[in-house]
């Protein structure tokens, strides 16, 4: 059966196979063997796990490699608006999202090789990534873990050029465990014997200890943030330092102080993978980095015109307490520079620690509008989410949509200073907003 678009091909898969995760490697290993083991034919792989910051680290790694005149494939998940966002295929001068016909053909080929056997859609789409990346030339492949690490479908990579572990915190407890040590152990599953490891900034000593112990036990060359490399803000610049020297760089284009540590981890990882990063290339990377949906100013579009005139609108897909803390810190920094009342428009899944997320904004947010997440079956009803925000000490009320929240705010706002709005709590919600605004990622 020929399917003429990638979206239709994937929708057909979703009607045939279960949604969600079933953490095991046997199914994808079987499928990849039938496809000729494309995962063994990749360029050097930068494999990235962690609870928060994986996508930012992937974007920094791509920017660094491309600024150095090299090419890189990039695999991230989930997507915001279109499935194609998961597959950025390398090209001279900068990679491009995979073309629709190319993706559709790869999806059909992988589905045919699976022969209708039991498998998850994520596993099929991961196999599609390996097929695409093995069939197009590149100097590197940057691969983000989907969930956890040890049993994630991407973890068939036997010899990564580097395994990068970003900040580990509580999330997906039903799958990964209810303590950071257990979650860190799952993330550490991408560490392979003798392959280089870079550990990014960690909030929890217990998580760092598990990661370090695993790398040392497997005799891996190891670099740890704060010990072997570090970056700080000095005089409006980012200063990165490791055993090879010092970079005095512009602040990353991505908003938030936490992006300095994310950038540092990416620099260390790209170097550990064997790539030479010069000072000028690092400067270009910090100035050109782009990662949609993560503390991003909402581009001009349909939704952006609904708020009170002069309003700042930010979107961010962070959805756990750790993400809430770094987002709140970034907004507090913005408040110091340019005071504005903070309004939250929030939608979240029922698998998340919603009260923990809201608690990060206590004393900061003037009001919260809670909205449904329409694109996920696991969206929390807006009335329940408002109750969770209230229990975290915030003033909150449910509304039916982001557009209704913006209209309500525009009709009732009587402050002299236009507000600062954060729309977030879920990557699904951010994707809905970008789609409705008419500004999907490219």
Coordinates of C-alpha atoms in Angstrom, one line a residue, residues 114 139 157 165 227 235 238 313 348 425:
X114 CA 8.3 -5.2 10.6
X139 CA 30.1 14.0 9.9
X157 CA 24.1 2.2 19.6
X165 CA 24.0 12.9 30.4
X227 CA 35.2 19.3 37.9
X235 CA 30.3 40.9 32.4
X238 CA 29.9 33.4 28.8
X313 CA 4.6 36.2 25.3
X348 CA -0.2 19.7 31.5
X425 CA 3.6 23.1 31.0

